[in-house]
Coordinates of C-alpha atoms and ligand atoms in Angstrom, one line a residue:
M1 CA 42.9 -14.9 -4.7
A2 CA 41.3 -14.2 -8.0
T3 CA 40.0 -10.6 -8.3
S4 CA 36.7 -11.7 -9.8
M5 CA 34.3 -12.7 -7.2
N6 CA 32.0 -14.5 -9.7
V7 CA 30.4 -17.7 -8.6
D8 CA 31.6 -21.0 -9.7
Y9 CA 28.6 -23.1 -10.8
S10 CA 30.7 -26.0 -12.0
T11 CA 30.5 -27.9 -8.8
T12 CA 27.2 -29.1 -7.4
I13 CA 27.5 -26.4 -4.8
P14 CA 27.8 -22.9 -6.3
N15 CA 30.5 -20.9 -4.5
N16 CA 33.1 -18.2 -4.7
I17 CA 35.5 -19.6 -2.4
G18 CA 37.4 -22.1 -4.6
L19 CA 35.5 -25.1 -3.3
S20 CA 36.7 -27.3 -6.2
E21 CA 40.2 -27.1 -4.9
D22 CA 39.2 -27.8 -1.2
R23 CA 38.4 -31.5 -1.5
R24 CA 37.9 -32.1 2.1
V25 CA 35.3 -29.4 2.7
L26 CA 33.6 -30.1 -0.7
K27 CA 33.3 -33.7 0.3
A28 CA 31.9 -32.9 3.7
L29 CA 29.3 -30.5 2.2
E30 CA 28.4 -33.0 -0.5
R31 CA 27.7 -35.5 2.3
W32 CA 25.5 -33.0 4.1
H33 CA 23.6 -31.9 0.9
P34 CA 21.1 -34.9 0.6
G35 CA 20.0 -34.4 4.2
Y36 CA 19.5 -30.7 3.4
L37 CA 17.4 -31.6 0.5
N38 CA 15.3 -34.0 2.5
W39 CA 14.9 -31.3 5.1
W40 CA 13.8 -28.8 2.5
N41 CA 11.3 -31.3 0.9
D42 CA 9.9 -32.2 4.3
M43 CA 9.9 -28.8 6.1
G44 CA 10.1 -26.3 3.3
P45 CA 7.1 -24.5 1.5
E46 CA 4.3 -27.1 1.5
G47 CA 2.5 -27.8 -1.7
F48 CA 4.6 -25.8 -4.1
Q49 CA 7.9 -27.7 -4.5
E50 CA 7.1 -28.6 -8.1
K51 CA 6.0 -25.1 -9.2
L52 CA 8.2 -22.7 -11.2
V53 CA 8.8 -19.6 -9.1
Y54 CA 10.4 -16.4 -10.4
L55 CA 13.4 -16.2 -8.0
R56 CA 16.6 -14.3 -7.8
T57 CA 19.8 -16.2 -7.4
A58 CA 23.1 -14.7 -6.3
V59 CA 25.6 -14.9 -9.2
S60 CA 28.3 -12.7 -7.8
V61 CA 29.0 -10.6 -4.7
D62 CA 29.6 -7.3 -6.6
L63 CA 27.2 -4.9 -5.1
D64 CA 25.6 -3.9 -8.5
G65 CA 24.2 -6.9 -10.4
W66 CA 24.8 -9.5 -7.8
A67 CA 21.6 -11.4 -8.6
K68 CA 19.9 -12.8 -11.6
F69 CA 16.1 -13.5 -11.9
G70 CA 14.5 -16.6 -13.5
Y71 CA 12.0 -19.4 -13.1
V72 CA 13.1 -22.2 -10.9
R73 CA 11.6 -25.0 -8.9
M74 CA 12.6 -24.4 -5.3
P75 CA 14.3 -27.8 -4.7
E76 CA 16.5 -27.0 -7.7
Y77 CA 17.4 -23.6 -6.4
R78 CA 21.2 -23.1 -6.5
W79 CA 21.9 -22.6 -2.9
G80 CA 25.6 -21.9 -2.5
I81 CA 28.4 -20.5 -0.5
L82 CA 29.2 -16.9 -0.9
L83 CA 31.5 -14.7 1.0
A84 CA 32.1 -11.0 0.6
P85 CA 35.6 -10.3 -0.9
Q86 CA 38.5 -10.5 1.5
E87 CA 39.5 -7.0 2.6
E88 CA 43.2 -6.3 2.4
G89 CA 44.8 -5.7 5.8
R90 CA 41.6 -6.1 7.9
V91 CA 42.2 -6.1 11.6
I92 CA 40.3 -7.3 14.6
P93 CA 37.9 -4.5 15.2
C94 CA 37.4 -4.7 18.9
G95 CA 38.5 -6.1 22.3
E96 CA 41.9 -7.0 23.8
Q97 CA 43.4 -7.7 20.5
A98 CA 41.8 -4.7 18.6
G99 CA 44.1 -3.6 15.8
E100 CA 45.9 -7.0 15.3
P101 CA 45.4 -8.7 11.9
A102 CA 42.1 -10.5 11.7
W103 CA 42.1 -14.3 12.1
Q104 CA 41.9 -16.4 8.9
E105 CA 41.7 -19.5 11.1
V106 CA 39.8 -20.1 14.4
P107 CA 41.9 -19.1 17.3
G108 CA 42.0 -22.0 19.7
E109 CA 41.1 -20.0 22.8
H110 CA 37.9 -18.7 21.2
R111 CA 36.9 -21.8 19.4
A112 CA 34.0 -22.8 21.7
M113 CA 32.6 -19.3 21.8
L114 CA 32.7 -18.9 18.0
R115 CA 31.1 -22.3 17.4
R116 CA 28.3 -21.4 19.8
L117 CA 27.6 -18.1 18.1
I118 CA 27.6 -19.7 14.6
V119 CA 25.3 -22.6 15.7
I120 CA 22.9 -20.1 17.2
Q121 CA 22.8 -18.0 14.1
G122 CA 22.6 -21.1 11.9
D123 CA 19.6 -22.4 13.9
T124 CA 17.4 -19.4 13.2
E125 CA 17.7 -19.7 9.3
P126 CA 15.9 -23.0 8.8
A127 CA 13.6 -22.2 11.7
S128 CA 11.8 -19.5 9.9
V129 CA 11.4 -21.6 6.8
E130 CA 9.7 -24.2 9.0
Q131 CA 7.5 -21.5 10.6
Q132 CA 6.3 -20.2 7.2
R133 CA 5.8 -23.4 5.4
H134 CA 2.0 -23.4 5.4
L135 CA 1.6 -19.8 4.2
G136 CA 1.9 -20.5 0.4
K137 CA -1.6 -22.0 0.5
T138 CA -3.2 -18.8 1.6
A139 CA -1.1 -16.3 -0.4
P140 CA -3.1 -13.1 -1.1
S141 CA -1.4 -12.8 -4.5
L142 CA 1.3 -14.4 -6.7
Y143 CA 3.5 -11.4 -6.0
D144 CA 3.4 -12.1 -2.2
M145 CA 3.7 -15.8 -2.7
R146 CA 6.9 -15.3 -4.7
N147 CA 8.3 -12.9 -2.0
L148 CA 7.6 -15.6 0.7
F149 CA 9.5 -18.2 -1.3
Q150 CA 12.3 -15.8 -2.0
V151 CA 12.8 -15.2 1.7
N152 CA 12.6 -19.0 2.3
V153 CA 15.2 -20.1 -0.2
E154 CA 17.5 -17.3 1.0
E155 CA 17.1 -18.5 4.7
G156 CA 18.0 -21.9 3.3
R157 CA 21.1 -20.4 1.8
H158 CA 22.0 -18.7 5.1
L159 CA 21.9 -22.1 6.7
W160 CA 24.4 -23.3 4.1
A161 CA 26.6 -20.2 4.9
M162 CA 26.8 -21.2 8.6
V163 CA 27.2 -25.0 7.8
Y164 CA 30.2 -24.1 5.6
L165 CA 31.9 -22.3 8.5
L166 CA 31.2 -25.3 10.8
Q167 CA 32.4 -27.8 8.1
K168 CA 35.5 -25.9 7.2
Y169 CA 36.7 -24.7 10.5
F170 CA 35.3 -26.9 13.3
G171 CA 36.2 -30.4 12.3
R172 CA 34.2 -33.2 13.8
D173 CA 32.1 -31.1 16.2
G174 CA 31.4 -28.8 13.3
R175 CA 30.0 -31.8 11.3
E176 CA 27.8 -32.9 14.2
E177 CA 26.4 -29.4 14.7
A178 CA 25.7 -29.3 11.0
E179 CA 23.6 -32.4 11.4
E180 CA 21.8 -31.1 14.5
L181 CA 20.8 -27.9 12.5
L182 CA 18.7 -30.2 10.3
R183 CA 17.3 -32.2 13.2
R184 CA 15.9 -29.5 15.5
Q185 CA 12.5 -28.3 14.4
S186 CA 10.5 -25.1 15.1
G187 CA 8.0 -25.8 17.8
H188 CA 9.0 -29.4 18.2
E189 CA 8.3 -30.8 21.7
D190 CA 11.5 -32.8 22.1
H191 CA 13.9 -31.0 19.8
P192 CA 12.8 -27.4 19.3
R193 CA 14.8 -24.6 17.8
M194 CA 17.2 -22.8 20.1
L195 CA 15.5 -19.4 20.5
G196 CA 11.9 -18.6 21.6
A197 CA 10.7 -16.4 18.8
F198 CA 11.7 -19.2 16.4
N199 CA 9.4 -21.8 18.0
E200 CA 6.3 -19.5 17.7
A201 CA 3.7 -20.2 15.0
T202 CA 3.5 -17.8 12.0
P203 CA -0.3 -18.5 11.5
D204 CA -1.2 -15.9 8.9
W205 CA 0.2 -13.4 6.5
L206 CA 0.1 -10.4 8.8
S207 CA 2.3 -12.4 11.2
F208 CA 4.6 -13.2 8.3
F209 CA 4.9 -9.5 7.5
M210 CA 5.4 -8.6 11.1
F211 CA 8.0 -11.4 11.5
T212 CA 10.0 -10.2 8.5
T213 CA 9.8 -6.6 9.8
F214 CA 10.8 -7.3 13.3
T215 CA 12.4 -10.7 13.6
D216 CA 14.4 -10.6 10.4
R217 CA 15.6 -7.2 11.5
D218 CA 17.0 -8.8 14.8
G219 CA 18.7 -11.2 12.3
K220 CA 20.1 -8.2 10.6
M221 CA 21.5 -6.7 13.8
Q222 CA 23.0 -10.0 14.9
L223 CA 24.6 -10.4 11.5
E224 CA 25.9 -6.8 11.7
A225 CA 27.6 -7.6 15.0
L226 CA 29.0 -10.8 13.6
A227 CA 30.2 -9.0 10.5
Q228 CA 32.4 -7.1 13.0
S229 CA 34.1 -10.3 14.1
G230 CA 37.8 -10.6 14.1
F231 CA 37.3 -14.1 12.7
D232 CA 37.4 -13.0 9.0
P233 CA 35.6 -15.9 7.3
L234 CA 32.6 -15.2 9.6
S235 CA 32.7 -11.5 8.9
R236 CA 32.8 -12.0 5.1
T237 CA 29.9 -14.6 5.3
C238 CA 27.8 -12.2 7.3
R239 CA 28.5 -9.2 5.1
F240 CA 27.1 -11.0 2.1
M241 CA 24.1 -12.4 4.0
L242 CA 23.2 -8.8 4.8
T243 CA 22.9 -8.0 1.2
E244 CA 20.0 -10.6 0.9
E245 CA 18.6 -9.7 4.3
A246 CA 17.6 -6.2 3.2
H247 CA 15.0 -7.7 0.9
H248 CA 13.3 -9.7 3.7
M249 CA 12.7 -6.5 5.7
F250 CA 11.4 -4.8 2.5
V251 CA 9.0 -7.6 2.1
G252 CA 7.8 -7.2 5.8
A253 CA 7.7 -3.4 6.0
T254 CA 5.9 -2.9 2.6
G255 CA 3.6 -5.9 3.4
V256 CA 2.3 -4.3 6.6
Q257 CA 2.1 -1.0 4.8
R258 CA -0.1 -2.4 2.0
V259 CA -2.4 -4.0 4.6
I260 CA -2.7 -0.6 6.4
K261 CA -3.3 1.2 3.0
R262 CA -6.1 -1.2 2.1
T263 CA -7.7 -0.8 5.5
C264 CA -7.6 3.0 5.3
Q265 CA -9.1 3.0 1.8
A266 CA -11.9 0.6 2.7
M267 CA -12.8 2.8 5.7
K268 CA -12.9 5.9 3.6
E269 CA -15.0 4.2 0.9
A270 CA -17.5 3.2 3.6
G271 CA -17.5 6.6 5.3
I272 CA -16.0 5.2 8.6
E273 CA -13.8 7.8 10.3
D274 CA -13.3 6.1 13.7
P275 CA -10.4 3.6 13.5
Y276 CA -11.8 2.0 16.7
D277 CA -15.2 1.1 15.1
I278 CA -13.8 -2.4 14.8
E279 CA -17.0 -4.3 14.1
A280 CA -17.9 -2.0 11.2
I281 CA -14.4 -2.2 9.8
R282 CA -14.2 -5.9 9.9
K283 CA -17.5 -6.1 8.0
L284 CA -15.6 -4.6 5.2
G285 CA -13.2 -7.6 5.2
V286 CA -10.0 -5.7 6.0
I287 CA -7.9 -5.7 9.2
D288 CA -8.6 -2.8 11.6
L289 CA -5.6 -0.7 12.7
P290 CA -5.9 -1.5 16.5
T291 CA -5.5 -5.1 15.6
I292 CA -2.4 -4.4 13.4
Q293 CA -1.0 -2.4 16.5
K294 CA -1.5 -5.5 18.6
K295 CA 0.3 -7.8 16.1
C296 CA 3.1 -5.2 16.1
N297 CA 3.2 -5.3 19.9
L298 CA 3.5 -9.0 19.8
H299 CA 6.2 -9.5 17.2
F300 CA 8.3 -6.5 18.5
S301 CA 8.4 -7.9 22.0
L302 CA 9.2 -11.5 20.9
S303 CA 12.1 -10.1 18.8
L304 CA 13.5 -8.1 21.7
D305 CA 13.9 -11.2 23.6
L306 CA 16.4 -12.4 21.0
F307 CA 18.9 -9.9 22.2
G308 CA 19.3 -11.7 25.5
S309 CA 19.8 -10.1 28.9
E310 CA 20.5 -6.4 28.9
V311 CA 23.5 -6.9 31.1
S312 CA 25.5 -10.0 30.1
T313 CA 28.9 -11.5 30.8
N314 CA 28.7 -13.6 27.6
A315 CA 28.3 -10.5 25.5
A316 CA 31.2 -8.8 27.3
N317 CA 33.4 -11.9 26.7
A318 CA 32.6 -12.1 23.1
F319 CA 33.4 -8.5 22.6
N320 CA 36.7 -8.7 24.6
A321 CA 37.7 -11.7 22.6
G322 CA 37.1 -9.8 19.4
V323 CA 34.6 -12.4 18.0
K324 CA 31.5 -10.1 18.0
G325 CA 31.5 -6.4 17.7
R326 CA 29.0 -3.6 18.2
Y327 CA 26.7 -2.4 15.3
K328 CA 29.0 -0.6 12.9
E329 CA 32.0 -1.1 15.2
N330 CA 34.4 0.0 12.6
R331 CA 32.7 3.4 12.3
I332 CA 32.6 4.1 16.0
N333 CA 35.2 6.5 17.2
D334 CA 36.6 5.2 20.4
D335 CA 39.3 2.8 21.6
H336 CA 37.1 -0.3 20.8
K337 CA 38.0 -1.8 24.2
L338 CA 35.4 -0.1 26.5
L339 CA 37.3 -0.9 29.6
S340 CA 36.3 2.2 31.6
D341 CA 33.2 3.3 29.7
T342 CA 29.6 3.1 30.9
Y343 CA 26.4 2.8 28.9
P344 CA 22.8 3.8 30.2
V345 CA 20.6 0.7 30.6
M346 CA 16.9 0.7 31.3
R347 CA 16.4 -1.3 34.5
L348 CA 13.5 -2.1 36.9
I349 CA 14.5 -1.0 40.4
D350 CA 12.0 -1.0 43.3
S351 CA 9.1 -1.2 40.9
E352 CA 10.3 1.8 39.0
I353 CA 11.8 1.8 35.5
K354 CA 15.1 3.8 35.6
L355 CA 18.1 4.4 33.3
V356 CA 21.2 3.2 35.1
D357 CA 24.8 3.6 34.0
E358 CA 26.3 0.1 33.6
P359 CA 29.8 -0.9 32.5
A360 CA 29.7 -0.6 28.7
L361 CA 31.2 -4.0 28.3
S362 CA 28.5 -5.8 30.1
A363 CA 25.8 -3.7 28.5
L364 CA 26.5 -4.6 24.9
N365 CA 23.2 -6.6 24.5
A366 CA 21.3 -3.5 25.6
R367 CA 23.3 -1.3 23.2
L368 CA 22.6 -3.6 20.2
R369 CA 18.9 -3.7 21.2
D370 CA 18.9 0.1 21.3
D371 CA 20.3 0.3 17.9
Y372 CA 17.7 -2.2 16.8
V373 CA 14.8 -0.1 18.1
K374 CA 16.1 2.9 16.2
D375 CA 16.2 0.8 13.1
C376 CA 12.6 -0.4 13.7
D377 CA 11.4 3.3 13.7
K378 CA 12.0 3.3 9.9
G379 CA 9.3 0.8 9.4
I380 CA 6.9 2.6 11.8
T381 CA 7.5 5.9 10.0
L382 CA 6.6 4.3 6.7
W383 CA 3.4 2.9 8.1
N384 CA 2.4 6.1 9.8
N385 CA 3.0 8.1 6.6
T386 CA 0.6 5.9 4.8
I387 CA -2.1 6.3 7.4
R388 CA -1.6 10.1 7.4
K389 CA -1.7 10.2 3.6
E390 CA -5.0 8.2 3.6
G391 CA -6.4 10.8 6.1
I392 CA -7.1 8.5 9.0
D393 CA -6.5 9.7 12.5
F394 CA -4.3 6.8 14.0
Q395 CA -0.7 6.1 14.7
I396 CA 1.2 2.9 15.1
T397 CA 3.7 3.1 17.9
L398 CA 6.4 0.7 19.2
P399 CA 5.6 -0.6 22.7
H400 CA 7.9 0.1 25.6
V401 CA 10.8 -2.3 25.7
G402 CA 9.7 -3.7 29.0
F403 CA 6.3 -4.8 27.5
H404 CA 5.6 -8.5 27.3
R405 CA 9.1 -9.8 27.8
Q406 CA 10.3 -13.3 28.7
I407 CA 14.0 -12.6 28.9
G408 CA 16.1 -10.0 30.8
E409 CA 15.3 -7.1 33.1
F410 CA 11.5 -7.0 32.6
A411 CA 10.9 -10.8 32.4
A412 CA 9.1 -10.9 35.8
A413 CA 7.1 -7.6 35.4
N414 CA 3.9 -6.7 33.7
I415 CA 4.4 -3.6 31.8
T416 CA 2.0 -1.9 29.4
P417 CA 2.9 -0.8 25.9
C418 CA 3.1 2.7 27.4
G419 CA 5.5 1.6 30.1
K420 CA 3.2 1.5 33.1
L421 CA 3.8 -1.2 35.7
L422 CA 0.7 -3.4 36.3
Q423 CA -0.2 -5.8 39.1
N424 CA -1.0 -9.4 38.1
G425 CA -4.8 -9.1 38.2
A426 CA -4.8 -5.9 36.3
W427 CA -2.5 -7.4 33.6
D428 CA -4.8 -10.4 33.1
S429 CA -7.9 -8.3 32.3
A430 CA -6.0 -5.8 30.2
K431 CA -3.9 -8.3 28.2
D432 CA -6.3 -8.6 25.3
D433 CA -6.2 -4.8 24.7
F434 CA -2.4 -5.1 24.1
L435 CA -1.9 -8.5 22.3
P436 CA -3.9 -10.2 19.7
S437 CA -6.7 -12.2 21.3
K438 CA -8.1 -15.5 20.2
A439 CA -10.9 -13.6 18.5
D440 CA -8.5 -11.3 16.6
G441 CA -6.6 -14.4 15.4
D442 CA -9.8 -16.1 14.3
Y443 CA -10.9 -13.0 12.4
I444 CA -7.5 -12.7 10.6
A445 CA -7.6 -16.4 9.9
S446 CA -11.0 -16.0 8.3
L447 CA -9.5 -13.7 5.7
M448 CA -6.7 -16.0 4.7
K449 CA -8.0 -17.3 1.4
P450 CA -5.8 -17.9 -1.6
C451 CA -5.9 -15.3 -4.4
W452 CA -3.7 -16.6 -7.2
E453 CA -4.9 -15.0 -10.4
P454 CA -2.1 -13.1 -11.9
G455 CA -2.5 -9.4 -11.1
K456 CA -5.2 -10.0 -8.5
F457 CA -4.9 -9.2 -4.7
A458 CA -6.9 -10.5 -1.7
N459 CA -9.4 -7.7 -0.5
W460 CA -7.4 -7.1 2.7
I461 CA -4.2 -6.0 1.1
A462 CA -3.3 -3.3 -1.5
P463 CA -1.1 -4.0 -4.5
P464 CA 2.5 -3.1 -4.4
K465 CA 3.7 0.2 -6.1
V466 CA 6.1 -1.7 -8.4
G467 CA 6.6 -5.3 -9.3
I468 CA 9.7 -7.4 -8.5
D469 CA 12.5 -7.0 -11.1
N470 CA 10.2 -4.3 -12.6
K471 CA 7.7 -6.8 -13.8
P472 CA 4.2 -5.6 -14.8
G473 CA 1.3 -5.9 -12.4
D474 CA -0.2 -9.1 -13.9
F475 CA 3.2 -10.9 -14.1
E476 CA 2.9 -14.6 -13.3
Y477 CA 5.4 -14.8 -10.4
V478 CA 4.5 -18.4 -9.6
K479 CA 3.3 -20.7 -12.4
I480 CA 0.4 -22.5 -10.5
E481 CA -0.8 -24.5 -13.4
G482 CA 1.7 -27.2 -14.5
Ligands
LIG1 FE1 18.7 -15.2 7.3
LIG2 FE1 16.0 -13.1 6.7

């Protein structure tokens, strides 16, 4: 393999995997390409396909200088297939075959499991583009609009990444799965996306920022676990996807932070000290902090469901097989087999929430979720620092992991954000205190008016500290005219 990992732009599909010499896969991908473009045009950002957007495109997988910025129309974005460089002597990081050379081809006995994991990951990528397709029209600035489109085109590229694996390694069923990935649709009655959170609506920009904070971060954790796969092409694909994913969480966490900052500033200007004086705060045209907390509760709980059941045989099998590792598996200091280890899992026993030691192998979903919750704290800290600096007496907190769950241990229980178990009747009357109500949604929707003058921001969100690619504040990130 050549030492340079620069991207070959000579084929229609940019890549760093020597696609021009792999005629079979090149042909398969070229056949899939028109369907992808149809999907992008039908289901991608609505109303902006012809506009020039200042986007980054990956040009190499070297950590410094892997992307270049320039104006591009989204349908002409150079989606491509990029894998992190092959690591010399890489081994299967976990499970029964830990320490043996990593697989360069799909091992027959794990084929079905690998295909399922790749399809599930692949399904989430186009789903979020579909969920966010209406948001351009109400963008609070050109800066935010550009960030939305950047996230969208990269999710499109992540779909390409998974489709490449399917086309190259899974023959005919791989091709069929690749078609299905373009057929399912977020929220569709008959053929919805595979996972719950990816069928929810993203009705407004605060939802978008919460989604990129919490749901893209679930994506990060899943990619981290797949980056620890013994199937080397999957690992390399995921490692490069993680480079792009970091920006998505940046967009989310700083987006919410800017909403919070603007709210605090407006409160101070108006002499309002009480963050719960919601009526007065909404008169200022900003989003009150208690409503931001409710949005946080909603998106965090929906994202937790993506980790699956706390105790799971599927997760144990994937780890044992060496196809999916733990978060940072290669940095954990143990035997990477977990045969006799235990892991504390939060469970609901006789109407009480208790930590119970479970076999570590079956508790891998719980463990990945715990790592995720720790990672979420970074965003929360950023937000609370902003509130404190602005001098408002309020704190955003993550709700209890049992709150508002549809999947796993707490699915049948009503648990408050503080972790208190409620009876059905009590839950129904308290629900609107924990989750955005219809009225909250209507209020936020009333703020969603486009603000597209270069350098201008909607009243409910503060400008960012620095521009993208160090551009000045009034940079025209999207050329709306012509
Ligand atoms: Fe992604
Ligand atoms: Fe993402």
